[in-house]
Tab-separated table of N, CA and C in Angstrom:
chain	number	residue	atom	x	y	z
V	1	MET	N	7.672	-54.401	11.058
V	1	MET	CA	6.155	-53.591	11.741
V	1	MET	C	6.362	-54.660	12.811
V	2	ASP	N	5.530	-54.161	14.155
V	2	ASP	CA	5.636	-54.928	15.367
V	2	ASP	C	4.018	-55.430	14.972
V	3	TRP	N	3.623	-56.644	14.024
V	3	TRP	CA	1.832	-56.881	13.536
V	3	TRP	C	1.608	-57.148	15.525
V	4	GLU	N	2.600	-58.447	16.460
V	4	GLU	CA	1.794	-58.593	17.604
V	4	GLU	C	1.459	-57.525	18.351
V	5	GLN	N	1.501	-56.244	18.080
V	5	GLN	CA	0.999	-55.301	19.069
V	5	GLN	C	0.064	-54.673	18.352
V	6	LEU	N	0.013	-54.771	17.304
V	6	LEU	CA	-1.498	-54.392	16.184
V	6	LEU	C	-2.823	-55.465	16.930
V	7	GLU	N	-2.279	-56.939	17.016
V	7	GLU	CA	-3.519	-57.794	17.093
V	7	GLU	C	-3.879	-57.843	17.897
V	8	LEU	N	-3.114	-57.600	18.700
V	8	LEU	CA	-4.277	-56.948	20.500
V	8	LEU	C	-5.300	-55.670	20.617
V	9	ASN	N	-5.295	-54.498	19.108
V	9	ASN	CA	-5.797	-53.264	19.271
V	9	ASN	C	-7.101	-53.764	18.278
V	10	LEU	N	-6.050	-54.566	17.660
V	10	LEU	CA	-6.970	-54.325	15.879
V	10	LEU	C	-7.815	-56.055	15.406
V	11	ASN	N	-8.525	-56.010	15.254
V	11	ASN	CA	-9.468	-57.039	14.027
V	11	ASN	C	-8.282	-58.391	13.259
V	12	PRO	N	-8.534	-58.803	13.688
V	12	PRO	CA	-7.600	-59.324	12.184
V	12	PRO	C	-7.717	-59.638	11.586
V	13	ARG	N	-8.774	-59.324	10.440
V	13	ARG	CA	-9.944	-58.920	9.478
V	13	ARG	C	-8.295	-58.046	9.116
V	14	ILE	N	-8.253	-57.017	9.805
V	14	ILE	CA	-7.614	-55.208	8.798
V	14	ILE	C	-6.246	-56.164	9.618
V	15	ILE	N	-5.589	-56.598	10.356
V	15	ILE	CA	-4.168	-56.565	9.841
V	15	ILE	C	-4.089	-57.712	8.974
V	16	SER	N	-5.023	-58.425	8.019
V	16	SER	CA	-4.655	-59.818	7.080
V	16	SER	C	-4.792	-58.235	5.461
V	17	ALA	N	-5.814	-57.853	5.731
V	17	ALA	CA	-5.439	-57.033	4.943
V	17	ALA	C	-4.793	-56.235	4.920
V	18	ALA	N	-3.899	-55.414	5.713
V	18	ALA	CA	-2.587	-55.073	5.497
V	18	ALA	C	-1.797	-55.617	4.925
V	19	ASN	N	-1.573	-56.603	5.342
V	19	ASN	CA	-0.770	-57.421	4.988
V	19	ASN	C	-0.682	-58.319	3.298
V	20	ARG	N	-1.736	-58.232	2.913
V	20	ARG	CA	-2.066	-58.230	1.940
V	20	ARG	C	-1.820	-57.103	1.085
V	21	ALA	N	-1.652	-55.824	1.395
V	21	ALA	CA	-1.217	-55.186	0.998
V	21	ALA	C	0.062	-54.477	0.676
V	22	ASN	N	0.451	-56.155	1.202
V	22	ASN	CA	2.181	-55.606	1.548
V	22	ASN	C	2.613	-54.895	2.532
V	23	LEU	N	1.884	-54.048	3.027
V	23	LEU	CA	2.992	-52.834	4.129
V	23	LEU	C	3.195	-53.321	4.971
V	24	LYS	N	4.369	-52.992	5.060
V	24	LYS	CA	5.340	-53.764	6.107
V	24	LYS	C	5.465	-52.268	7.478
V	25	SER	N	5.649	-51.506	7.568
V	25	SER	CA	6.555	-50.222	7.995
V	25	SER	C	4.775	-49.613	8.528
V	26	ALA	N	5.212	-49.332	9.822
V	26	ALA	CA	4.595	-48.046	10.390
V	26	ALA	C	4.438	-47.100	9.690
V	27	ARG	N	5.789	-45.759	9.447
V	27	ARG	CA	5.370	-45.285	8.716
V	27	ARG	C	4.788	-45.318	7.052
V	28	GLU	N	5.013	-46.386	7.049
V	28	GLU	CA	4.162	-46.397	5.495
V	28	GLU	C	2.921	-46.148	5.462
V	29	ILE	N	2.450	-47.179	6.610
V	29	ILE	CA	0.701	-47.090	6.828
V	29	ILE	C	0.537	-45.713	7.425
V	30	LEU	N	1.345	-45.439	8.070
V	30	LEU	CA	0.910	-43.102	8.557
V	30	LEU	C	1.043	-42.259	7.187
V	31	SER	N	1.750	-42.862	6.388
V	31	SER	CA	2.162	-41.609	5.308
V	31	SER	C	1.263	-41.881	4.157
V	32	LEU	N	0.661	-43.497	4.304
V	32	LEU	CA	-0.930	-43.004	3.434
V	32	LEU	C	-2.142	-42.197	3.779
V	33	SER	N	-2.996	-41.786	2.967
V	33	SER	CA	-3.759	-41.371	3.240
V	33	SER	C	-5.300	-41.964	3.314
V	34	GLY	N	-6.142	-41.767	4.337
V	34	GLY	CA	-6.955	-42.490	3.979
V	34	GLY	C	-7.393	-43.127	2.864
V	35	PRO	N	-7.975	-42.657	1.889
V	35	PRO	CA	-8.951	-42.956	0.643
V	35	PRO	C	-7.613	-43.954	0.663
V	36	ASP	N	-6.597	-43.676	0.150
V	36	ASP	CA	-5.186	-44.376	-0.150
V	36	ASP	C	-5.193	-45.862	0.463
V	37	LEU	N	-5.195	-45.420	1.128
V	37	LEU	CA	-4.297	-47.098	2.239
V	37	LEU	C	-6.657	-47.634	2.146
V	38	GLN	N	-7.439	-47.503	1.601
V	38	GLN	CA	-8.886	-48.141	1.434
V	38	GLN	C	-8.449	-48.149	0.174
V	39	ARG	N	-8.504	-47.650	-1.080
V	39	ARG	CA	-7.838	-48.520	-2.189
V	39	ARG	C	-7.197	-49.764	-2.265
V	40	LEU	N	-6.140	-49.679	-1.606
V	40	LEU	CA	-4.853	-50.454	-1.291
V	40	LEU	C	-5.399	-51.614	-0.210
V	41	THR	N	-5.743	-51.726	0.396
V	41	THR	CA	-6.487	-52.361	1.289
V	41	THR	C	-8.031	-53.157	1.440
V	42	ARG	N	-8.179	-52.186	0.598
V	42	ARG	CA	-9.816	-52.803	0.419
V	42	ARG	C	-11.223	-52.974	2.023
V	43	LEU	N	-9.906	-52.314	2.373
V	43	LEU	CA	-11.016	-51.855	4.197
V	43	LEU	C	-12.115	-50.175	4.262
V	44	SER	N	-12.977	-50.706	4.701
V	44	SER	CA	-13.555	-49.369	4.854
V	44	SER	C	-12.764	-48.033	5.755
V	45	GLN	N	-13.902	-47.249	5.511
V	45	GLN	CA	-13.284	-46.227	6.130
V	45	GLN	C	-13.043	-45.687	7.710
V	46	ILE	N	-13.883	-46.704	8.182
V	46	ILE	CA	-13.514	-46.850	10.033
V	46	ILE	C	-12.399	-47.379	9.995
V	47	ASP	N	-12.472	-48.893	9.423
V	47	ASP	CA	-11.684	-49.640	9.463
V	47	ASP	C	-9.885	-49.439	9.342
V	48	VAL	N	-10.003	-48.958	7.941
V	48	VAL	CA	-8.724	-47.298	7.599
V	48	VAL	C	-8.147	-46.797	8.779
V	49	GLN	N	-9.387	-46.241	9.845
V	49	GLN	CA	-9.149	-44.521	10.989
V	49	GLN	C	-9.071	-45.527	11.901
V	50	SER	N	-9.700	-46.438	12.292
V	50	SER	CA	-9.096	-47.701	13.268
V	50	SER	C	-7.593	-48.797	13.843
V	51	LEU	N	-6.890	-48.425	12.077
V	51	LEU	CA	-5.503	-49.376	11.508
V	51	LEU	C	-4.761	-47.788	11.742
V	52	HIS	N	-5.315	-46.653	11.336
V	52	HIS	CA	-4.022	-45.278	11.865
V	52	HIS	C	-4.416	-45.670	13.090
V	53	THR	N	-5.077	-45.570	13.558
V	53	THR	CA	-5.281	-44.779	14.967
V	53	THR	C	-4.111	-46.552	15.978
V	54	ALA	N	-4.531	-47.278	15.836
V	54	ALA	CA	-3.538	-48.310	16.251
V	54	ALA	C	-1.997	-48.617	16.142
V	55	VAL	N	-2.046	-48.073	14.616
V	55	VAL	CA	-0.697	-47.608	14.108
V	55	VAL	C	0.304	-46.363	15.092
V	56	ALA	N	-0.329	-45.375	15.225
V	56	ALA	CA	-0.128	-44.793	15.514
V	56	ALA	C	0.221	-44.407	16.994
V	57	ALA	N	-0.391	-45.281	17.429
V	57	ALA	CA	-0.209	-44.848	19.051
V	57	ALA	C	0.387	-46.205	19.524
V	58	ILE	N	0.766	-46.883	19.135
V	58	ILE	CA	2.121	-48.143	19.089
V	58	ILE	C	3.621	-47.092	18.855
V	59	HIS	N	3.462	-45.960	18.502
V	59	HIS	CA	4.776	-45.415	18.049
V	59	HIS	C	4.676	-43.857	19.331
V	60	ARG	N	3.530	-43.299	19.400
V	60	ARG	CA	3.495	-42.250	19.991
V	60	ARG	C	3.897	-42.631	21.357
V	61	LYS	N	4.994	-41.412	21.931
V	61	LYS	CA	6.407	-41.882	22.702
V	61	LYS	C	5.558	-40.952	23.829
V	62	THR	N	4.160	-39.978	23.200
V	62	THR	CA	4.286	-39.521	24.743
V	62	THR	C	2.246	-39.543	24.608
V	63	SER	N	1.634	-39.197	25.299
V	63	SER	CA	-0.154	-39.586	25.216
V	63	SER	C	-0.065	-37.504	24.625
V	64	PRO	N	-1.523	-37.627	23.679
V	64	PRO	CA	-1.153	-37.156	23.251
V	64	PRO	C	-2.291	-35.809	23.778
V	65	MET	N	-1.774	-34.334	23.650
V	65	MET	CA	-2.213	-33.317	24.265
V	65	MET	C	-3.355	-32.591	23.695
V	66	THR	N	-4.280	-32.043	24.183
V	66	THR	CA	-5.324	-31.928	23.460
V	66	THR	C	-5.095	-30.037	23.521
V	67	ALA	N	-5.382	-29.168	22.723
V	67	ALA	CA	-5.620	-27.772	22.742
V	67	ALA	C	-5.570	-27.137	24.237
V	68	LEU	N	-6.816	-27.637	24.693
V	68	LEU	CA	-7.668	-27.093	25.654
V	68	LEU	C	-6.414	-27.607	27.144
V	69	GLN	N	-5.976	-29.009	27.076
V	69	GLN	CA	-4.847	-29.397	28.185
V	69	GLN	C	-3.843	-27.809	28.199
V	70	LEU	N	-3.702	-27.637	27.026
V	70	LEU	CA	-1.707	-25.751	26.945
V	70	LEU	C	-2.965	-25.174	27.213
V	71	TYR	N	-3.752	-24.461	26.884
V	71	TYR	CA	-4.426	-23.416	27.100
V	71	TYR	C	-4.768	-23.412	28.700
V	72	ARG	N	-5.095	-24.145	29.409
V	72	ARG	CA	-5.647	-24.191	30.824
V	72	ARG	C	-4.311	-24.447	31.710
V	73	GLY	N	-3.082	-24.856	30.441
V	73	GLY	CA	-1.496	-25.155	31.750
V	73	GLY	C	-1.724	-26.840	32.224
V	74	GLU	N	-2.338	-27.512	31.684
V	74	GLU	CA	-2.688	-28.679	32.229
V	74	GLU	C	-2.041	-29.921	31.955
V	75	TYR	N	-0.592	-29.587	30.707
V	75	TYR	CA	-0.028	-30.217	29.832
V	75	TYR	C	1.021	-29.837	30.853
V	76	PRO	N	1.712	-31.253	31.533
V	76	PRO	CA	2.840	-30.812	32.894
V	76	PRO	C	4.177	-31.376	31.732
V	77	THR	N	4.359	-31.213	30.820
V	77	THR	CA	6.008	-31.605	30.535
V	77	THR	C	6.236	-29.779	29.778
V	78	VAL	N	4.779	-28.758	29.904
V	78	VAL	CA	5.151	-27.958	28.851
V	78	VAL	C	4.972	-26.774	29.560
V	79	GLU	N	6.186	-26.109	29.945
V	79	GLU	CA	6.654	-24.868	30.844
V	79	GLU	C	5.997	-24.017	30.484
V	80	PRO	N	5.490	-22.456	31.473
V	80	PRO	CA	5.301	-21.912	30.824
V	80	PRO	C	5.865	-20.155	30.126
V	81	GLY	N	4.967	-20.289	29.476
V	81	GLY	CA	6.193	-19.289	27.883
V	81	GLY	C	6.831	-19.963	27.129
V	82	HIS	N	6.227	-21.241	26.916
V	82	HIS	CA	6.862	-22.170	26.115
V	82	HIS	C	7.194	-21.852	25.188
V	83	ARG	N	7.510	-21.718	23.774
V	83	ARG	CA	6.770	-21.438	21.988
V	83	ARG	C	7.423	-22.838	21.325
V	84	LEU	N	7.002	-22.813	20.352
V	84	LEU	CA	7.004	-24.055	19.825
V	84	LEU	C	7.810	-22.662	18.457
V	85	SER	N	9.391	-23.687	18.314
V	85	SER	CA	9.861	-23.232	16.470
V	85	SER	C	9.575	-23.672	15.805
V	86	LEU	N	9.443	-22.937	14.249
V	86	LEU	CA	9.150	-23.222	13.537
V	86	LEU	C	10.061	-23.950	12.574
V	87	GLY	N	10.854	-23.517	12.991
V	87	GLY	CA	12.589	-24.694	12.595
V	87	GLY	C	13.163	-23.806	11.157
V	88	CYS	N	12.594	-21.927	11.748
V	88	CYS	CA	13.414	-21.217	10.919
V	88	CYS	C	14.516	-19.788	12.103
V	89	PRO	N	15.389	-20.106	12.075
V	89	PRO	CA	15.689	-19.200	13.136
V	89	PRO	C	15.528	-17.772	12.855
V	90	VAL	N	15.396	-17.604	11.566
V	90	VAL	CA	14.687	-15.785	11.118
V	90	VAL	C	13.345	-15.603	11.711
V	91	LEU	N	12.374	-16.474	11.308
V	91	LEU	CA	11.342	-16.345	11.545
V	91	LEU	C	11.527	-16.563	12.993
V	92	ASP	N	11.684	-17.260	13.692
V	92	ASP	CA	11.459	-17.872	15.126
V	92	ASP	C	11.984	-16.478	15.921
V	93	SER	N	12.790	-15.842	15.170
V	93	SER	CA	14.005	-14.684	16.267
V	93	SER	C	12.092	-13.088	15.421
V	94	LEU	N	11.745	-13.336	14.860
V	94	LEU	CA	10.756	-11.994	14.902
V	94	LEU	C	9.316	-12.572	15.730
V	95	LEU	N	8.962	-13.802	16.265
V	95	LEU	CA	8.296	-14.221	16.613
V	95	LEU	C	8.789	-14.336	18.496
V	96	ARG	N	9.592	-13.893	18.607
V	96	ARG	CA	10.593	-14.335	19.953
V	96	ARG	C	10.762	-15.832	20.562
V	97	GLY	N	11.001	-16.335	19.551
V	97	GLY	CA	11.354	-17.488	20.259
V	97	GLY	C	10.556	-18.616	19.646
V	98	GLY	N	9.645	-18.609	18.495
V	98	GLY	CA	8.625	-18.919	17.854
V	98	GLY	C	7.112	-19.251	18.543
V	99	VAL	N	6.158	-20.088	17.428
V	99	VAL	CA	4.453	-19.715	17.932
V	99	VAL	C	4.684	-19.943	19.749
V	100	LEU	N	3.342	-18.676	20.197
V	100	LEU	CA	3.418	-19.226	21.201
V	100	LEU	C	2.621	-20.704	21.680
V	101	LEU	N	2.822	-21.008	22.278
V	101	LEU	CA	1.349	-21.797	22.894
V	101	LEU	C	-0.274	-22.157	23.126
V	102	ARG	N	0.317	-21.173	23.880
V	102	ARG	CA	-0.983	-20.581	25.096
V	102	ARG	C	-2.018	-19.522	23.565
V	103	GLY	N	-3.711	-19.516	23.489
V	103	GLY	CA	-3.748	-18.542	23.026
V	103	GLY	C	-3.812	-19.776	21.371
V	104	ILE	N	-4.544	-17.849	19.850
V	104	ILE	CA	-4.849	-18.896	18.922
V	104	ILE	C	-3.985	-17.767	17.801
V	105	THR	N	-3.309	-19.082	17.660
V	105	THR	CA	-2.201	-17.671	16.394
V	105	THR	C	-2.874	-18.335	15.182
V	106	GLU	N	-3.537	-17.276	13.745
V	106	GLU	CA	-3.936	-16.812	12.968
V	106	GLU	C	-3.407	-17.107	11.808
V	107	LEU	N	-3.050	-17.787	10.690
V	107	LEU	CA	-2.264	-17.408	9.559
V	107	LEU	C	-3.477	-17.122	8.231
V	108	ALA	N	-2.463	-15.910	7.927
V	108	ALA	CA	-3.564	-15.141	6.584
V	108	ALA	C	-2.573	-14.681	5.793
V	109	GLY	N	-3.547	-14.467	4.754
V	109	GLY	CA	-3.042	-14.051	4.020
V	109	GLY	C	-2.822	-14.514	2.731
V	110	GLU	N	-2.603	-13.894	1.375
V	110	GLU	CA	-2.762	-13.683	0.520
V	110	GLU	C	-2.597	-15.364	-0.184
V	111	SER	N	-3.134	-15.478	-1.263
V	111	SER	CA	-2.349	-17.399	-1.846
V	111	SER	C	-0.765	-16.811	-1.712
V	112	GLY	N	0.270	-18.490	-1.716
V	112	GLY	CA	1.142	-18.944	-2.101
V	112	GLY	C	2.405	-17.565	-1.167
V	113	VAL	N	1.877	-17.218	-0.696
V	113	VAL	CA	2.583	-16.522	0.685
V	113	VAL	C	3.619	-17.068	1.914
V	114	GLY	N	2.725	-18.212	2.254
V	114	GLY	CA	3.914	-19.228	2.491
V	114	GLY	C	2.558	-20.030	3.931
V	115	LYS	N	1.428	-19.968	3.608
V	115	LYS	CA	0.780	-20.496	4.796
V	115	LYS	C	-0.091	-21.571	5.523
V	116	THR	N	0.568	-22.805	4.401
V	116	THR	CA	0.958	-23.797	4.103
V	116	THR	C	2.407	-24.967	4.705
V	117	GLN	N	3.504	-23.730	4.235
V	117	GLN	CA	4.700	-24.301	4.961
V	117	GLN	C	3.812	-24.388	5.918
V	118	ILE	N	4.341	-22.783	6.592
V	118	ILE	CA	4.018	-23.126	8.053
V	118	ILE	C	3.373	-23.507	8.684
V	119	GLY	N	2.470	-24.296	8.372
V	119	GLY	CA	1.680	-25.197	8.799
V	119	GLY	C	1.802	-26.169	8.927
V	120	LEU	N	2.428	-26.897	7.978
V	120	LEU	CA	3.201	-28.200	7.960
V	120	LEU	C	4.282	-28.120	8.273
V	121	GLN	N	5.311	-26.932	8.923
V	121	GLN	CA	6.664	-27.195	9.520
V	121	GLN	C	6.009	-27.417	11.148
V	122	LEU	N	5.117	-26.584	11.417
V	122	LEU	CA	5.115	-26.580	12.720
V	122	LEU	C	4.185	-28.346	12.683
V	123	CYS	N	3.744	-28.614	12.380
V	123	CYS	CA	3.148	-30.180	12.479
V	123	CYS	C	4.974	-31.371	12.576
V	124	LEU	N	5.808	-30.620	12.075
V	124	LEU	CA	6.606	-31.063	12.021
V	124	LEU	C	7.627	-30.728	13.415
V	125	SER	N	7.493	-29.779	13.600
V	125	SER	CA	8.016	-29.109	14.639
V	125	SER	C	7.365	-29.665	15.823
V	126	VAL	N	6.334	-29.569	16.305
V	126	VAL	CA	6.344	-29.851	17.745
V	126	VAL	C	6.533	-31.125	17.818
V	127	GLN	N	7.271	-32.497	16.512
V	127	GLN	CA	7.155	-33.947	16.837
V	127	GLN	C	8.696	-33.744	17.650
V	128	TYR	N	9.230	-33.147	17.358
V	128	TYR	CA	10.853	-32.404	17.934
V	128	TYR	C	10.883	-32.795	19.219
V	129	PRO	N	11.608	-33.315	20.221
V	129	PRO	CA	11.327	-33.335	21.301
V	129	PRO	C	11.959	-31.868	22.326
V	130	GLN	N	11.995	-31.896	23.170
V	130	GLN	CA	11.491	-30.010	23.532
V	130	GLN	C	12.909	-29.135	23.652
V	131	GLU	N	14.286	-30.255	23.586
V	131	GLU	CA	15.375	-30.027	23.532
V	131	GLU	C	16.327	-28.982	22.414
V	132	HIS	N	15.004	-29.844	21.510
V	132	HIS	CA	14.941	-29.231	20.558
V	132	HIS	C	14.270	-27.996	19.782
V	133	GLY	N	13.188	-28.087	20.703
V	133	GLY	CA	12.166	-26.576	20.396
V	133	GLY	C	11.007	-26.779	20.530
V	134	GLY	N	10.458	-28.720	20.030
V	134	GLY	CA	8.825	-28.771	19.752
V	134	GLY	C	8.945	-29.659	21.692
V	135	LEU	N	7.396	-30.246	21.510
V	135	LEU	CA	6.873	-30.788	22.323
V	135	LEU	C	6.737	-31.988	22.115
V	136	GLY	N	7.224	-33.417	21.890
V	136	GLY	CA	7.688	-34.632	21.618
V	136	GLY	C	6.539	-34.998	21.465
V	137	SER	N	5.594	-34.644	20.959
V	137	SER	CA	3.858	-35.027	20.688
V	137	SER	C	3.770	-34.837	18.875
V	138	GLY	N	2.901	-34.388	18.547
V	138	GLY	CA	1.785	-34.636	16.853
V	138	GLY	C	1.147	-33.433	17.105
V	139	ALA	N	0.814	-33.544	15.626
V	139	ALA	CA	-0.169	-32.241	15.529
V	139	ALA	C	-1.644	-33.493	14.240
V	140	VAL	N	-2.315	-32.569	14.868
V	140	VAL	CA	-3.007	-32.635	13.161
V	140	VAL	C	-3.475	-31.097	12.062
V	141	TYR	N	-3.486	-31.878	10.843
V	141	TYR	CA	-3.649	-31.173	9.796
V	141	TYR	C	-4.971	-31.010	9.152
V	142	ILE	N	-5.878	-29.889	9.226
V	142	ILE	CA	-6.858	-30.023	8.616
V	142	ILE	C	-6.623	-29.522	7.092
V	143	CYS	N	-7.050	-29.746	6.061
V	143	CYS	CA	-7.509	-28.860	4.520
V	143	CYS	C	-8.863	-28.920	4.999
V	144	THR	N	-8.991	-28.079	4.369
V	144	THR	CA	-11.024	-27.806	4.193
V	144	THR	C	-11.029	-27.556	3.092
V	145	GLU	N	-10.379	-26.626	2.299
V	145	GLU	CA	-10.135	-25.980	0.641
V	145	GLU	C	-9.325	-26.987	-0.313
V	146	ASP	N	-8.656	-28.326	0.014
V	146	ASP	CA	-7.944	-29.021	-1.111
V	146	ASP	C	-7.300	-29.643	-0.376
V	147	SER	N	-6.433	-30.631	-1.718
V	147	SER	CA	-6.447	-31.964	-0.874
V	147	SER	C	-5.352	-31.555	-0.154
V	148	PHE	N	-4.614	-32.985	0.713
V	148	PHE	CA	-3.843	-32.519	1.434
V	148	PHE	C	-2.128	-32.598	0.454
V	149	PRO	N	-1.291	-31.572	1.285
V	149	PRO	CA	-0.053	-31.577	0.113
V	149	PRO	C	0.798	-32.206	1.009
V	150	ILE	N	0.572	-33.868	0.371
V	150	ILE	CA	1.497	-34.713	1.204
V	150	ILE	C	2.839	-34.586	0.524
V	151	LYS	N	3.072	-34.504	-0.532
V	151	LYS	CA	4.780	-33.837	-1.795
V	151	LYS	C	5.258	-33.019	-1.217
V	152	ARG	N	4.296	-31.793	-0.770
V	152	ARG	CA	5.390	-30.923	0.004
V	152	ARG	C	5.556	-31.628	1.672
V	153	LEU	N	4.736	-31.752	2.084
V	153	LEU	CA	5.559	-32.481	3.378
V	153	LEU	C	6.384	-33.400	3.186
V	154	HIS	N	6.336	-34.434	1.969
V	154	HIS	CA	7.315	-35.226	1.996
V	154	HIS	C	8.958	-34.768	1.579
V	155	GLN	N	8.693	-33.538	0.867
V	155	GLN	CA	9.570	-32.523	0.871
V	155	GLN	C	10.486	-31.697	1.775
V	156	LEU	N	9.455	-31.616	2.879
V	156	LEU	CA	9.749	-30.632	4.128
V	156	LEU	C	10.834	-31.598	4.981
V	157	ILE	N	10.272	-32.816	4.847
V	157	ILE	CA	11.013	-34.180	6.048
V	157	ILE	C	12.225	-34.901	5.754
V	158	THR	N	12.077	-34.763	3.540
V	158	THR	CA	13.581	-35.563	3.129
V	158	THR	C	14.842	-34.364	3.356
V	159	HIS	N	14.058	-32.595	3.398
V	159	HIS	CA	14.915	-32.097	3.893
V	159	HIS	C	15.808	-32.054	5.181
V	160	GLN	N	14.166	-31.653	6.539
V	160	GLN	CA	14.913	-31.495	7.606
V	160	GLN	C	15.973	-33.071	8.152
V	161	SER	N	15.879	-34.191	7.357
V	161	SER	CA	16.335	-35.243	7.167
V	161	SER	C	17.706	-35.275	7.205
V	162	GLN	N	17.483	-34.055	5.918
V	162	GLN	CA	19.238	-33.657	5.784
V	162	GLN	C	19.738	-32.774	6.554
V	163	THR	N	19.711	-32.367	6.943
V	163	THR	CA	20.099	-30.943	7.765
V	163	THR	C	20.510	-31.418	9.459
């Protein structure tokens, strides 16, 4: 972990707490939920958010893009008509290449039909470079009814790194 870069953006108290918690990598920090990171470091919620933000900023390859930028076509690296791959050729084919970036795509259905699976897959797919069907960017996944499905996300990441 490049603590020197973090020292420029974070309070030394936060860095010290992360070191005491034996957090060694950006991946480790970013894979922990806010509450889990709070328990490990004994930092406040605001400090944990600062830590997550600083670590993500160091490792982000491009600046974040908002939904409004996509909608207005203001993000220069995304061509009009570009679609985001679901990472499944059958579903991509049914959607004529993936999910459109303009507009709103709603996932609806009975419990257990795969809405969470598709949402998580899209969060991973958006991180791929454009030449592999992604945007080379990031995503926000908001859970409103349950805890974040971290185990399922780890399964998807593990499976993708094997393919």
